[in-house]
Coordinates of C-alpha atoms in Angstrom, one line a residue:
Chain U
X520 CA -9.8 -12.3 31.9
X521 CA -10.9 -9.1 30.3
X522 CA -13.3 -6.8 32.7
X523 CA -16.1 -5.2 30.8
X524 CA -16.5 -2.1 31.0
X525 CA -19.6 -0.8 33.2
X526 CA -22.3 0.9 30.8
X527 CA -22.9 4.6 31.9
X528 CA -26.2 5.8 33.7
X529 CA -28.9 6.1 31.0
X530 CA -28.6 9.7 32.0
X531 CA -24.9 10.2 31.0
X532 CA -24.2 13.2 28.9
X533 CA -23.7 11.6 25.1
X534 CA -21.2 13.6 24.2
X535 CA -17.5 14.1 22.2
X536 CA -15.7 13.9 25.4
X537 CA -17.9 10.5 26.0
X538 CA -17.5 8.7 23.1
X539 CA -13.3 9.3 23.2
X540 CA -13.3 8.2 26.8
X541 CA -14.9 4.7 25.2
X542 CA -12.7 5.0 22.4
X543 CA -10.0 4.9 24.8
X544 CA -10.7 1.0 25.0
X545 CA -10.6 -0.1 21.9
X546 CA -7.3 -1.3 20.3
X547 CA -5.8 -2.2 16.9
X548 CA -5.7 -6.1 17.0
X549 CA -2.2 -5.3 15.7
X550 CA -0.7 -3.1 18.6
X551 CA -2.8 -4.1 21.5
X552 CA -0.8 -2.3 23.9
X553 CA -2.2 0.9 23.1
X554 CA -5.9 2.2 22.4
X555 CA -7.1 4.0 19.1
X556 CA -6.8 7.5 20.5
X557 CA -3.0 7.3 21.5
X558 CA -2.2 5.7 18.4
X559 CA -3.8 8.8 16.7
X560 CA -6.1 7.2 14.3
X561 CA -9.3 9.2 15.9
X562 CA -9.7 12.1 13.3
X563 CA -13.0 13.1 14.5
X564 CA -16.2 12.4 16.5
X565 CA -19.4 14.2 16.0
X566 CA -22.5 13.6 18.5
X567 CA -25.9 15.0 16.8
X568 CA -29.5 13.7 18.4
X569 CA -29.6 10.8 16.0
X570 CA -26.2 9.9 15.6
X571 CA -22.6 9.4 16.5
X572 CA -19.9 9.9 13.8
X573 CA -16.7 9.0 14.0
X574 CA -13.6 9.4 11.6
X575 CA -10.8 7.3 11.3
X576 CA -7.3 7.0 9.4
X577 CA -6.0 4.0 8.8
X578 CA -1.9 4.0 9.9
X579 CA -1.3 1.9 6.0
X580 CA -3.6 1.4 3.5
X581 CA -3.7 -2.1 2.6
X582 CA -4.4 -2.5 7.1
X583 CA -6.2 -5.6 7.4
X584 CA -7.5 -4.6 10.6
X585 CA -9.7 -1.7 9.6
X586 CA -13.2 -3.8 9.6
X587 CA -12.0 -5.9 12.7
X588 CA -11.3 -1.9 14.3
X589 CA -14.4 -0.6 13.3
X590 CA -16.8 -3.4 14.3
X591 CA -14.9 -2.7 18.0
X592 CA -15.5 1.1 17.6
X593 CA -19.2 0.3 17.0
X594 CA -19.4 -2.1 20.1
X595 CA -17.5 0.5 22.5
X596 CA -20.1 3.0 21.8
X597 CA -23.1 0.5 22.2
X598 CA -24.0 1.5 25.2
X599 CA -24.4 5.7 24.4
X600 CA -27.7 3.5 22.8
X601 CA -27.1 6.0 19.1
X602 CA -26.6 4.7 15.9
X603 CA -23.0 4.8 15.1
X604 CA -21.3 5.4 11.7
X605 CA -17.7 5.2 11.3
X606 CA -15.9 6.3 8.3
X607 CA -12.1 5.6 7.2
X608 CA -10.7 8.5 5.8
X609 CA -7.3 9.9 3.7
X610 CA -8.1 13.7 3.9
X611 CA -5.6 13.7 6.8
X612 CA -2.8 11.5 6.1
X613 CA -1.5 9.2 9.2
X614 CA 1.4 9.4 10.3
X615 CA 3.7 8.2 12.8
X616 CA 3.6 11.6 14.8
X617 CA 0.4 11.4 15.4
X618 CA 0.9 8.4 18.4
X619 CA 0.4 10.5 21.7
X620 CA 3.7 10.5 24.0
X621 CA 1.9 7.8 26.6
X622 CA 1.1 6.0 23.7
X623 CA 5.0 6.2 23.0
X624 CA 5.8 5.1 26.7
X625 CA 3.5 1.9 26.6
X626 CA 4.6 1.0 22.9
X627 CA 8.3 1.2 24.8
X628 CA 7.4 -0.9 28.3
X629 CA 5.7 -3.9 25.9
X630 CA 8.5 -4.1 23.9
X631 CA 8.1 -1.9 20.5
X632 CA 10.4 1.1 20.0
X633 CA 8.0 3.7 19.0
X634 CA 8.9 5.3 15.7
X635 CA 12.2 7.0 14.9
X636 CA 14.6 7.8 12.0
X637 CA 16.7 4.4 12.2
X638 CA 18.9 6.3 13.6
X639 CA 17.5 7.4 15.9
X640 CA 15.8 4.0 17.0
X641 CA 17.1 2.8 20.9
X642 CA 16.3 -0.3 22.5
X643 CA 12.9 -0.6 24.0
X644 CA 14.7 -3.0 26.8
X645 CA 18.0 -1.0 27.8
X646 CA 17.7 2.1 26.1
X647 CA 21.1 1.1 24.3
X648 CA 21.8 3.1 20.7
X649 CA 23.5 0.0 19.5
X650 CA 20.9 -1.7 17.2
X651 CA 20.9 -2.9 13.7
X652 CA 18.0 -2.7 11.4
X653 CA 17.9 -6.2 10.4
X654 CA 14.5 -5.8 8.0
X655 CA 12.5 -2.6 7.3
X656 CA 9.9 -5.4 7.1
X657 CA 7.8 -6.7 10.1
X658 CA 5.3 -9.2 11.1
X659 CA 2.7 -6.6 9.7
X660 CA 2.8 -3.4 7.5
X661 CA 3.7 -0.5 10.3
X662 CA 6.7 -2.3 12.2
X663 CA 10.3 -3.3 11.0
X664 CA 12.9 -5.6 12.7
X665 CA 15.9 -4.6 14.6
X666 CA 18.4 -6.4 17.3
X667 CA 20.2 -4.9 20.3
X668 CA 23.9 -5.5 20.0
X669 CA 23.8 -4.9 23.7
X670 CA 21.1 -6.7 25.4
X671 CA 21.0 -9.0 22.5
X672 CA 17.9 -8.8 22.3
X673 CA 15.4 -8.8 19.1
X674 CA 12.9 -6.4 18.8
X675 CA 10.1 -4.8 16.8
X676 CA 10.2 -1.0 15.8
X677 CA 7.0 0.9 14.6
X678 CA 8.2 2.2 10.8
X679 CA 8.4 6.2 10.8
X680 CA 5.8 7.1 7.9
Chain I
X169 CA -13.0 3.2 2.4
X170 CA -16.1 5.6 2.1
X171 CA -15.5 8.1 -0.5
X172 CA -18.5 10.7 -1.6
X173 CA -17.4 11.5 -5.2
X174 CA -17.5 15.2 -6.2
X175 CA -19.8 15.6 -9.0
X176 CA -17.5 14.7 -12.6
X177 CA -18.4 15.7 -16.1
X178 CA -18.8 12.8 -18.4
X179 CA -15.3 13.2 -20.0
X180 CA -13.8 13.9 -17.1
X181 CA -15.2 10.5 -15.3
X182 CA -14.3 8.8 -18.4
X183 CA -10.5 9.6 -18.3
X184 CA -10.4 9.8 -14.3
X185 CA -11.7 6.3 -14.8
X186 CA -9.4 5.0 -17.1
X187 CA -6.3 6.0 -14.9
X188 CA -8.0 4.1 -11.9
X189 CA -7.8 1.4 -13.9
X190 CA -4.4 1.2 -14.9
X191 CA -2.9 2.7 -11.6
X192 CA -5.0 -0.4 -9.6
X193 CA -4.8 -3.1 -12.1
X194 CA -0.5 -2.6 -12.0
X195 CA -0.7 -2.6 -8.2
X196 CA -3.2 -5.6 -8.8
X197 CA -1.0 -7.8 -10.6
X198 CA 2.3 -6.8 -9.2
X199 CA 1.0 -7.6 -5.7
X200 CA -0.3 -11.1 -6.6
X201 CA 2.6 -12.0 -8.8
X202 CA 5.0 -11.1 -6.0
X203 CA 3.0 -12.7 -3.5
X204 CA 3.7 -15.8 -5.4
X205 CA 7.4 -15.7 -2.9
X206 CA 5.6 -16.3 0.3
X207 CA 7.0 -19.0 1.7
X208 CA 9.5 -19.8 -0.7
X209 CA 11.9 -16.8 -0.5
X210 CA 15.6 -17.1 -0.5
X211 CA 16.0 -16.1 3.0
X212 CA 13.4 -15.4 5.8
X213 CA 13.4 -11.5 6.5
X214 CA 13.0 -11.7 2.4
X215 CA 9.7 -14.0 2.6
X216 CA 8.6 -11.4 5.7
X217 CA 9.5 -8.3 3.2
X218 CA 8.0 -9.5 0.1
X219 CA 4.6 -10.5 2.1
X220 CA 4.4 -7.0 3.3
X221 CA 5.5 -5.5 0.3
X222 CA 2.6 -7.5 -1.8
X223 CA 0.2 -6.9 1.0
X224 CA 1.0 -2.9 0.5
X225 CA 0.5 -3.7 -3.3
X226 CA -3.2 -5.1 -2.9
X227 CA -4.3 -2.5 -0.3
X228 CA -3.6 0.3 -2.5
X229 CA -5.1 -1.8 -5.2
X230 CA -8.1 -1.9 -3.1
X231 CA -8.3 1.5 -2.5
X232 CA -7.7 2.5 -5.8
X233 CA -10.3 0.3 -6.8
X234 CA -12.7 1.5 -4.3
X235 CA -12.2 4.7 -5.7
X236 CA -12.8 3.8 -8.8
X237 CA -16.3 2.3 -8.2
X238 CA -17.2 5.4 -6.9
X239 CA -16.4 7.7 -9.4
X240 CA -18.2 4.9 -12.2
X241 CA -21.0 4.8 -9.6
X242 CA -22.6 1.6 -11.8
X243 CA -23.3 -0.8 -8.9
X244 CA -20.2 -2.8 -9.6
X245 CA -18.1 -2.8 -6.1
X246 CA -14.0 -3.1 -5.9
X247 CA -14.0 -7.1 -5.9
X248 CA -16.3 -7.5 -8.9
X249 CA -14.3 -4.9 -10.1
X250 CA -11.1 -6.9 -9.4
X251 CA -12.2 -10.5 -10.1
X252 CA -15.1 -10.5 -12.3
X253 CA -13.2 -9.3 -15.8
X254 CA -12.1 -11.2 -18.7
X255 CA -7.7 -11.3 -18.9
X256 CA -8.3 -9.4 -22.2
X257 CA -10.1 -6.3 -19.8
X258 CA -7.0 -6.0 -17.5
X259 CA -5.3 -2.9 -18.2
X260 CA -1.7 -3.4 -16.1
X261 CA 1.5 -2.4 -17.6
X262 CA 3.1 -5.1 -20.1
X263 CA 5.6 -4.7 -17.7
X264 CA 3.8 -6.4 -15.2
X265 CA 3.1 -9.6 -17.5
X266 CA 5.9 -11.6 -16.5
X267 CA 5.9 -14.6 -14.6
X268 CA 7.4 -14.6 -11.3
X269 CA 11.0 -16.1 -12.6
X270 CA 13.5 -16.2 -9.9
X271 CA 15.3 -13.6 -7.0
X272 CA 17.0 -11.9 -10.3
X273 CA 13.9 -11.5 -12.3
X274 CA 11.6 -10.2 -9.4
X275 CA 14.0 -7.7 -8.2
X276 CA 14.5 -6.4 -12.2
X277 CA 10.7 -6.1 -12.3
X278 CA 10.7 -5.0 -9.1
X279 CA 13.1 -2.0 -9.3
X280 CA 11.7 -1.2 -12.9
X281 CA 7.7 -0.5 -11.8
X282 CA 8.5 1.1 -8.2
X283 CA 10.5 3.6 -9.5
X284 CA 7.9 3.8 -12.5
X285 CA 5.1 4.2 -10.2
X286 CA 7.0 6.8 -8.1
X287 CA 7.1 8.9 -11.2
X288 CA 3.7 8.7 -12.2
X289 CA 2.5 9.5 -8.5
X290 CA 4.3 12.5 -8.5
X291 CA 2.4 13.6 -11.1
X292 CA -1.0 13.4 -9.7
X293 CA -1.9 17.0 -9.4
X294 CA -4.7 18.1 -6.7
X295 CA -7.6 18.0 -9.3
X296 CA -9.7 15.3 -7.5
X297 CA -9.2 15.7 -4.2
X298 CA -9.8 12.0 -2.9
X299 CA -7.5 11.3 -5.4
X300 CA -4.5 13.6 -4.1
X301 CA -5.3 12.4 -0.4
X302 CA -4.9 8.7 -1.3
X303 CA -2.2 9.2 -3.6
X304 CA -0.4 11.4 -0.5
X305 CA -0.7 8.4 2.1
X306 CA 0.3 6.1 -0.9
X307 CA 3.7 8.0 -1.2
X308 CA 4.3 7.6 2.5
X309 CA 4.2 4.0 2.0
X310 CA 6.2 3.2 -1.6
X311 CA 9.0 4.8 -0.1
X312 CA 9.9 1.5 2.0
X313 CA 9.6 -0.4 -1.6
X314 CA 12.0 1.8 -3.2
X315 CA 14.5 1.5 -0.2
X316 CA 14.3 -2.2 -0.6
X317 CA 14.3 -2.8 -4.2
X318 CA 17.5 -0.4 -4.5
X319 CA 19.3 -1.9 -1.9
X320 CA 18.7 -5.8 -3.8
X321 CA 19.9 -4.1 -7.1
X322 CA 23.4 -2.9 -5.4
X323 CA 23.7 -6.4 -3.7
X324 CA 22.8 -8.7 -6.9
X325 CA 25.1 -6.3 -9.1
X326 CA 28.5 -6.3 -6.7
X327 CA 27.4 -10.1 -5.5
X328 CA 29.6 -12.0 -8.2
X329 CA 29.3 -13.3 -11.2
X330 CA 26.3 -15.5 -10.9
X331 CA 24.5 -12.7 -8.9
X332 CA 25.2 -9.7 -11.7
X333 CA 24.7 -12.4 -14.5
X334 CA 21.2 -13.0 -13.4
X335 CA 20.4 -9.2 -12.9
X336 CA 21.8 -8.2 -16.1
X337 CA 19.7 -10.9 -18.0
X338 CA 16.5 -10.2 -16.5
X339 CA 16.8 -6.1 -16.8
X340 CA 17.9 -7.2 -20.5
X341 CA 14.6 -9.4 -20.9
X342 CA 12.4 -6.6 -19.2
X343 CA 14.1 -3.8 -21.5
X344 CA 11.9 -4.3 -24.1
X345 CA 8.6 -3.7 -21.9
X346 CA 10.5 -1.3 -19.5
X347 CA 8.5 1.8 -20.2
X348 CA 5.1 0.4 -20.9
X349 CA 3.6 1.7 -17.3
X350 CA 3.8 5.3 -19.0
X351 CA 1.3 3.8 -22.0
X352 CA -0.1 7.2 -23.2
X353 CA -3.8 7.4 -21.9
X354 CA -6.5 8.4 -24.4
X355 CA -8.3 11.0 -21.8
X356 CA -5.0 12.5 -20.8
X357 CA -5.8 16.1 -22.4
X358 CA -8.8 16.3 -20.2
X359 CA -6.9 14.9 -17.1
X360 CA -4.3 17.5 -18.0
X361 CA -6.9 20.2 -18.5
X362 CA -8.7 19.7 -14.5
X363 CA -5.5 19.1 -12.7
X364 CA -6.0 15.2 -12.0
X365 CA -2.6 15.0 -14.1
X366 CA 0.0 17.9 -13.3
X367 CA 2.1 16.9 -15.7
X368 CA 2.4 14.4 -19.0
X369 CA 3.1 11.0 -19.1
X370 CA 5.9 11.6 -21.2
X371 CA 7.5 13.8 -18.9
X372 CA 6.9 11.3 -16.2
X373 CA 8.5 8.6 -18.2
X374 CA 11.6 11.0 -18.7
X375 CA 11.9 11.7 -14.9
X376 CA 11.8 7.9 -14.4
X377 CA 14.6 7.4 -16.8
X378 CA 16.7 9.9 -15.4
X379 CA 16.1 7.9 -11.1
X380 CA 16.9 5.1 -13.2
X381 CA 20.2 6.5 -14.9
X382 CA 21.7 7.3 -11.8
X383 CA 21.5 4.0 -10.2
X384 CA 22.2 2.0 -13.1
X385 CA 25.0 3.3 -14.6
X386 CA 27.2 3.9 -11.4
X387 CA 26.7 -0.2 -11.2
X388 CA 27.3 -0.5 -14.9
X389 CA 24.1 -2.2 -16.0
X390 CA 22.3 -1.1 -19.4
X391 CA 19.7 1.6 -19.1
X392 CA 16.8 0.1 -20.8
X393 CA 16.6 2.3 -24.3
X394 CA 14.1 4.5 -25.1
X395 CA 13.2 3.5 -28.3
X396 CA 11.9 0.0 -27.2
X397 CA 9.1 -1.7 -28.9
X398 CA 5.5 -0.5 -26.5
X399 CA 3.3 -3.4 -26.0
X400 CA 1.2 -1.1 -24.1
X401 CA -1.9 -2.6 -21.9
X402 CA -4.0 -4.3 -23.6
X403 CA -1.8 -7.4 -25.2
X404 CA -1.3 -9.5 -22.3
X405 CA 0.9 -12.7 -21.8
X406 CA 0.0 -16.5 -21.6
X407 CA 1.9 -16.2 -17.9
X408 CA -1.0 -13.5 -16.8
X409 CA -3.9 -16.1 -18.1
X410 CA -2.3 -18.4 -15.5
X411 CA -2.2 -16.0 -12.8
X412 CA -5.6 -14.6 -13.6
X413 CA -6.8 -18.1 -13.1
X414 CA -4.9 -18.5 -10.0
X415 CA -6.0 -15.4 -8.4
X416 CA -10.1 -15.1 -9.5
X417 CA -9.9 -19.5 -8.7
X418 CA -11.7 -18.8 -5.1
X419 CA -14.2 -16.3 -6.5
X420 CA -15.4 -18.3 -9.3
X421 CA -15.9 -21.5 -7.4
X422 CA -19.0 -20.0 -5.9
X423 CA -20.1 -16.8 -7.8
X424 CA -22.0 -14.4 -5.7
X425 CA -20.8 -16.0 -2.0
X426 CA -20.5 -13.9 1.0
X427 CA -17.7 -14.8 2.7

């Protein structure tokens, strides 16, 4: 069951630091375990009278989950009652550095190591340093494959980009 | 991808154009060709990396050609730019002509345009800046290809007989064609002249040999020679005809749909 989330006061401020608290709840389909702004895809927002902008980089270009993201970004902010325009953007490029460090410790406790050097990758279950890259190629575009030769467990790695 | 085009003088949009075209159209083709191995890949993680490696290939396709619609501002969108053409109007690398043919001859091809393409987007200068950004993410992302493809051209060429047989017959059947993605491009002086280009083809093409030298020869496979016969981009294969009918099939069943 998935609670909705309870629309502000019709007096709440409209504002930047609104519109990423909202933003805070929407996901990438893809990587549901952590929201938009901790996976560092939130370039900009910019509140005027008549409109909220918002800016976002797409972590690879051929995502397929850009128009499924955006159609979210436009319902989180539904209830700020603004039009909302939301623009994909390569001025900045994404990349893996950009995920915040709790977006790094809930990519971790679901399971994904967040992204390293393969070198530098560790087990997202015991922490063990002895995995094996078994494909630099995932279920989708930003993760690769890798197994714990201690746990023996599989597991997914974001790609470093 | 919305993209507000700086204002272009006509030559310029002509030749900025014209590279669009050929830089998506390769990624186009290559893309669907290899996409052909979904599902039928020698081994799983291969199926799984050739999916994601074609997906990559259609994405910057679409970005490219998304690009392109904006800088030809004519009405015509990235799908009608990328379905509704004639074979004859595809511009992609005779390279890229080949049918899919098997592990060997997809990892030659392979191995031959990703290190081709690296070359040429290393010489994207910052003269149209929504250019230079896409072409910095895109750089980001090709690295992956050219780990993978490099790492099947070691395997198949110290994998026995059969293995370095294969490889050595397809590079052989590609030699001819080998080059072709550095076709000269008539507006090149003017992309030259703004920056778009920072440096020429040729010298892109000679960069590309050089990546190419070092792998090869350690293995002792054939460089492909530099005198081969350039069927360019415009004289396309009966094996593209088939693919173009393959991949525009969906479209043309109901012109105009919204799906």
């Amino acid at each position: 069951m998935i609670a909705l989330q309870p629309a502000p006061r019709a007096a709440a401020r409209v504002d930047a630091a609104a519109v990423r608290g909202l933003l805070e709840t929407v996901h990438d389909p893809e990587i549901p375990t952590i929201s938009i702004v901790d996976l560092g895809i939130v370039e900009r927002i910019a509140v005027t009278e008549a409109a909220i902008e918002v800016d976002l980089l797409p972590t690879f270009v051929g995502c397929p989950a850009l128009e499924v993201i955006k159609g979210s970004v436009i319902e989180a902010l539904s209830p700020l009652g603004r039009e909302t325009h939301v623009t994909f953007t390569w001025s900045v490029p994404w990349t893996s550095e950009r995920i915040s460090a709790r977006g790094r410790e809930r990519l971790a406790a679901s399971g994904f190591a967040p992204p390293d050097e393969p070198a530098d990758v560790r087990c997202p279950y015991c922490q063990s340093a002895k995995v094996a890259m078994d494909s630099a190629f995932g279920p989708t575009a930003c993760r690769s494959l890798f197994y714990c030769r201690d746990c023996r467990q599989p597991f997914e790695a974001f790609k470093p980009i | 991808m919305t993209v507000v085009a700086p204002a272009l003088d006509p030559r310029v949009r002509t030749a900025l154009s014209e590279l669009l075209l050929t830089m998506a159209d390769d990624e186009f083709v290559s893309g669907f060709t290899d996409s052909e191995w979904t599902g039928i890949a020698p081994i799983l993680e291969e199926d799984v990396a050739m999916s994601s490696i074609s997906q990559d290939e259609l994405g910057h396709a679409r970005a490219l050609y998304e690009l392109l619609a904006t800088v030809r501002d004519d009405g015509r969108d990235a799908d009608a730019i990328a379905y509704d053409r004639e074979p004859a109007q595809y511009r992609h690398a005779r390279l890229l002509d080949h049918i899919r043919g098997d592990w060997a001859d997809t990892i030659a091809r392979r191995f031959l345009y990703e290190l081709a393409d690296e070359a040429r987007l290393a010489s994207i200068g910052p003269g149209y800046p929504p250019l230079a950004d896409l072409v910095a993410k895109l750089r980001r992302e090709e690295r992956y290809h050219r780990m993978h493809v490099t790492v099947w051209i070691d395997r198949l060429a110290n994998g026995g007989s059969d293995a370095r047989g294969r490889l050595a017959r397809a590079l052989d059947a590609l030699a001819e064609d080998a080059a072709t993605v550095f076709t000269p491009l008539s507006g090149e002086p003017e992309l030259r002249r703004v920056g778009i280009l920072s440096r020429p083809l040729i010298e892109a093409e000679a960069a590309w040999r050089a990546d190419l030298t070092s792998i090869l020869v350690p293995l002792g496979l054939p460089v492909p020679p530099a005198a081969a016969t350039v069927r360019g981009r415009t004289e396309h294969s009966e094996a593209f005809r088939w693919l173009w009918g393959e991949f525009t099939n969906v479209r043309r069943s109901d012109p105009g749909a919204v799906w």
